[in-house]
PDB file of C-alpha atoms in Angstrom:
ATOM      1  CA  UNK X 204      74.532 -33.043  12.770  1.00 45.00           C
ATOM      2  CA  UNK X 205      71.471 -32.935  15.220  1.00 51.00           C
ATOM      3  CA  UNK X 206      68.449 -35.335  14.116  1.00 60.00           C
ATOM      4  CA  UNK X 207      65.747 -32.077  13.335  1.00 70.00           C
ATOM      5  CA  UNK X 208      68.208 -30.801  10.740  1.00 82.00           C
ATOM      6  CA  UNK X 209      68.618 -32.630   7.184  1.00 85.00           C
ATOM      7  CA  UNK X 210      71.562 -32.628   5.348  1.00 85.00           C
ATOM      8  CA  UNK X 211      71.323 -30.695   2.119  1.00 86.00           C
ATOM      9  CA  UNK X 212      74.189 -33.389   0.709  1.00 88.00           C
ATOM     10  CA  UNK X 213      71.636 -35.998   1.230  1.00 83.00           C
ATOM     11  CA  UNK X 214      70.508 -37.638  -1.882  1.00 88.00           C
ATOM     12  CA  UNK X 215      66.787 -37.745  -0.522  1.00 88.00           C
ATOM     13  CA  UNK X 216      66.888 -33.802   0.825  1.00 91.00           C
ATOM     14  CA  UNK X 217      63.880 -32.889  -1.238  1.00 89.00           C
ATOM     15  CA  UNK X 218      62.054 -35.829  -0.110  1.00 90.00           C
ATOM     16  CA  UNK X 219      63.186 -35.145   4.022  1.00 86.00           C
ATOM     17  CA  UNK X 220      62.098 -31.487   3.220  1.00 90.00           C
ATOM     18  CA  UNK X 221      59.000 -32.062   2.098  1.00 89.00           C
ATOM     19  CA  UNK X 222      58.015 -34.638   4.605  1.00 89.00           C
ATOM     20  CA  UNK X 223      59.240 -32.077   7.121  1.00 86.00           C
ATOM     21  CA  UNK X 224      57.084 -29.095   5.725  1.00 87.00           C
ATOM     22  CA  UNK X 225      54.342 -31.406   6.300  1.00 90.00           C
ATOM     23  CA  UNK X 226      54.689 -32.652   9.254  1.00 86.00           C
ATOM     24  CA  UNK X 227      54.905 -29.234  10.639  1.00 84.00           C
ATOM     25  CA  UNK X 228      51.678 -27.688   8.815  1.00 84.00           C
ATOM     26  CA  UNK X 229      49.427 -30.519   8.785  1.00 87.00           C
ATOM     27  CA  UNK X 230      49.813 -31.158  12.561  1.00 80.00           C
ATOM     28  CA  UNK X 231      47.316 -29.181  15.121  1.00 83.00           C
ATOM     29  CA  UNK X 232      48.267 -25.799  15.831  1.00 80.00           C
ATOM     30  CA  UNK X 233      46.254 -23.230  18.821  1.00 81.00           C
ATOM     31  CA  UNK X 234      43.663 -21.651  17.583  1.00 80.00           C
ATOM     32  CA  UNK X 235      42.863 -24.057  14.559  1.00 82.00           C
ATOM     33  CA  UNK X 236      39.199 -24.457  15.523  1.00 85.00           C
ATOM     34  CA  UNK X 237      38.331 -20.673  16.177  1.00 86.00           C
ATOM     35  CA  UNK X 238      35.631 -19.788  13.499  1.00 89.00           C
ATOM     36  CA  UNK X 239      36.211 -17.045  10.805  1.00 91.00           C
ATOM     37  CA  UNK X 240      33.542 -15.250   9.061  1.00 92.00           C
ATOM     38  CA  UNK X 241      33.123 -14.638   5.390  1.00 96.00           C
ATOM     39  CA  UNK X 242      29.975 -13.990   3.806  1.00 97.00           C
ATOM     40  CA  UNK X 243      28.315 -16.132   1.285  1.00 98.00           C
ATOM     41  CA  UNK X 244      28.927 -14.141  -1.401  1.00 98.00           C
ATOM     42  CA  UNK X 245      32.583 -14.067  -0.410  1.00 98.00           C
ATOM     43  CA  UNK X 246      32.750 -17.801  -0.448  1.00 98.00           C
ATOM     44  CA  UNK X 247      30.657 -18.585  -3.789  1.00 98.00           C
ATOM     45  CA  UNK X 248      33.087 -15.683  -5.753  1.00 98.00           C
ATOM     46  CA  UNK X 249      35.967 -17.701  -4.105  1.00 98.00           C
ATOM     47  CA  UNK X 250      34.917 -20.623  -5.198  1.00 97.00           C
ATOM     48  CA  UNK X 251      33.619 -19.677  -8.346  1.00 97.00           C
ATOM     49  CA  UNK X 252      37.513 -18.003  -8.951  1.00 98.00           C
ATOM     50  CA  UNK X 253      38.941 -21.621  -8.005  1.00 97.00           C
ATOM     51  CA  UNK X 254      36.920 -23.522 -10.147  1.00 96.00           C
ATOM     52  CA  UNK X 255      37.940 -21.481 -13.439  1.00 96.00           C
ATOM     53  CA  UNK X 256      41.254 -21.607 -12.147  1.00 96.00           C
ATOM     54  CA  UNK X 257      40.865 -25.593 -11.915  1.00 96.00           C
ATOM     55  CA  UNK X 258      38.963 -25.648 -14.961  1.00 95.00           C
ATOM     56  CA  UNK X 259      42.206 -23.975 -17.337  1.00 95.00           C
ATOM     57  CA  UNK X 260      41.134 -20.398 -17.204  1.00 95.00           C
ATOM     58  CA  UNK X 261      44.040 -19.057 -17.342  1.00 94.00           C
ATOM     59  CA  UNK X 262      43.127 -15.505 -16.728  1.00 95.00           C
ATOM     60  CA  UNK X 263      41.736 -16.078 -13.637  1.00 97.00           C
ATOM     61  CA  UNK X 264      45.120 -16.658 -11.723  1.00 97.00           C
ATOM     62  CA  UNK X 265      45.280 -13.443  -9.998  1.00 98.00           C
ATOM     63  CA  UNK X 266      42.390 -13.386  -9.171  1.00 98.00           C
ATOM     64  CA  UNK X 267      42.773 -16.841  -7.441  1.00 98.00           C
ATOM     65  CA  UNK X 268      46.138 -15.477  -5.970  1.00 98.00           C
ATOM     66  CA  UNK X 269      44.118 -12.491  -4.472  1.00 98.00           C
ATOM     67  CA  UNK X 270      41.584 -14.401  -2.846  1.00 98.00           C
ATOM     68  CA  UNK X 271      44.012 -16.420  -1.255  1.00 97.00           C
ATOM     69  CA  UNK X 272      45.996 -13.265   0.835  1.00 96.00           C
ATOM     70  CA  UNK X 273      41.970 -12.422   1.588  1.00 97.00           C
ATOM     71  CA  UNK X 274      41.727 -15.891   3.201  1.00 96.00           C
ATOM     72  CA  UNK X 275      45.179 -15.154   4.358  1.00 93.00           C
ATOM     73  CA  UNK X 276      44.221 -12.330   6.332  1.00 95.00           C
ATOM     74  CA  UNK X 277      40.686 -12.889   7.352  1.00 95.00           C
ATOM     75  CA  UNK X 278      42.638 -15.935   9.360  1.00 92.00           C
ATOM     76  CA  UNK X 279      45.140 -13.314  10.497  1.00 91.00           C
ATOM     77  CA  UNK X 280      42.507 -11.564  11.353  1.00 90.00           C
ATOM     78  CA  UNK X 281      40.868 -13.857  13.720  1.00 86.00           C
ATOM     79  CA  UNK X 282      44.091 -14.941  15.508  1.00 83.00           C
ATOM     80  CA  UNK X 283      44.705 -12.313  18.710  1.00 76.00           C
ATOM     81  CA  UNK X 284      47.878 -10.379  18.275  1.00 80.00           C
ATOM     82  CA  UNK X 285      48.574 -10.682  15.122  1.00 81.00           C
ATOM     83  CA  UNK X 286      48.858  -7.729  12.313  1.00 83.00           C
ATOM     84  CA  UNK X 287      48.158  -8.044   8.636  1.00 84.00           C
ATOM     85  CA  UNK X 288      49.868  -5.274   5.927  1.00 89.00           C
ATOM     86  CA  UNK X 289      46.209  -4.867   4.252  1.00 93.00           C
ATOM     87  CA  UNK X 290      43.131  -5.839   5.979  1.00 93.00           C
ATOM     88  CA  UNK X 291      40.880  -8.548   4.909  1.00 95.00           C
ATOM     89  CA  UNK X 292      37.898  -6.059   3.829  1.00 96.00           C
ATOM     90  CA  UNK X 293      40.572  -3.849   1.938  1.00 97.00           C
ATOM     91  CA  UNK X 294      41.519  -7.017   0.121  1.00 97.00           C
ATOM     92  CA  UNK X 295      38.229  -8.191  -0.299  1.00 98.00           C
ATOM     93  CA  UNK X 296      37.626  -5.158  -2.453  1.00 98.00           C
ATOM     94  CA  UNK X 297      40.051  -6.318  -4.705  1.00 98.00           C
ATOM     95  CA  UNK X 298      38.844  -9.608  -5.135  1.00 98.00           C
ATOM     96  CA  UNK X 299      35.168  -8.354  -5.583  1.00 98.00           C
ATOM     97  CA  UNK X 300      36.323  -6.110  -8.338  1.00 98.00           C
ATOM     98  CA  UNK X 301      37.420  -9.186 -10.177  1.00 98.00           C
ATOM     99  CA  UNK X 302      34.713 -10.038 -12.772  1.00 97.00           C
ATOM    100  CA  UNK X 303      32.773 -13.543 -11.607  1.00 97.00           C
ATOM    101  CA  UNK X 304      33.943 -16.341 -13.860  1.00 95.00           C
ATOM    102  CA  UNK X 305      31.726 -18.049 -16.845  1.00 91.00           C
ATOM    103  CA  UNK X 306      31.182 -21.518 -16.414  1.00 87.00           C
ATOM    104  CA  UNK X 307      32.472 -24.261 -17.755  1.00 88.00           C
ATOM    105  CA  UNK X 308      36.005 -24.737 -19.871  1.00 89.00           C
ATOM    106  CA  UNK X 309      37.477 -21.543 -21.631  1.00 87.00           C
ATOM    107  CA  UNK X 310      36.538 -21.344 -25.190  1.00 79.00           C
ATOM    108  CA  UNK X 311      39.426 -22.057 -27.502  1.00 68.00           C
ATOM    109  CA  UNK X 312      40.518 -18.783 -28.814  1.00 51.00           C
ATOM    110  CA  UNK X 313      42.613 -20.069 -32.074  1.00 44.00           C
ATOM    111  CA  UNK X 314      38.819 -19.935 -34.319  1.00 37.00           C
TER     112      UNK X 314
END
């Protein structure tokens, strides 16, 4: 067995994977430092999305999932050569449609 492949027998195979998966995505990769552009508005609804995620609402998990293939493809996007299946202003409709989040922990619903 060559030394880049681990051994799914291995006891610590989860472990060797997951080091692996991070070696490979945390190291520098071409084109890393080319700039994207989103709007303000596109980042404070973002981050507005991932804080109620963070903060246990719940219902907000689409939403979160949505903005993510927006980020997804707005990187896409900015990388030459490269197609996406739905373009980052199609998807950005979709996020935008999403109502914007109330502050603060969800309300307990059991009153």
């Amino acid at each position: 067995m060559s030394d880049d492949l681990i051994d799914p027998a291995d006891p610590e195979y989860e472990l060797k994977v997951a080091e692996a998966f991070q070696r490979t995505v945390n190291g520098a990769h071409e084109g890393d430092d080319l700039p994207v552009q989103i709007t303000v508005r596109q980042a404070q609804k973002i981050a507005a999305i991932m804080g109620a995620v963070a903060r246990g609402h719940s219902g907000y998990t689409d939403a979160l999932r949505d903005a993510s293939w927006f980020l997804d493809a707005v990187v896409a996007e900015g990388r030459p050569h490269t197609i996406v299946s739905r373009s980052s202003a199609e998807l950005w409709a979709v996020v935008d449609a999403w109502p914007w989040p109330r502050p603060g922990k969800p309300k307990d619903n059991a009153e």
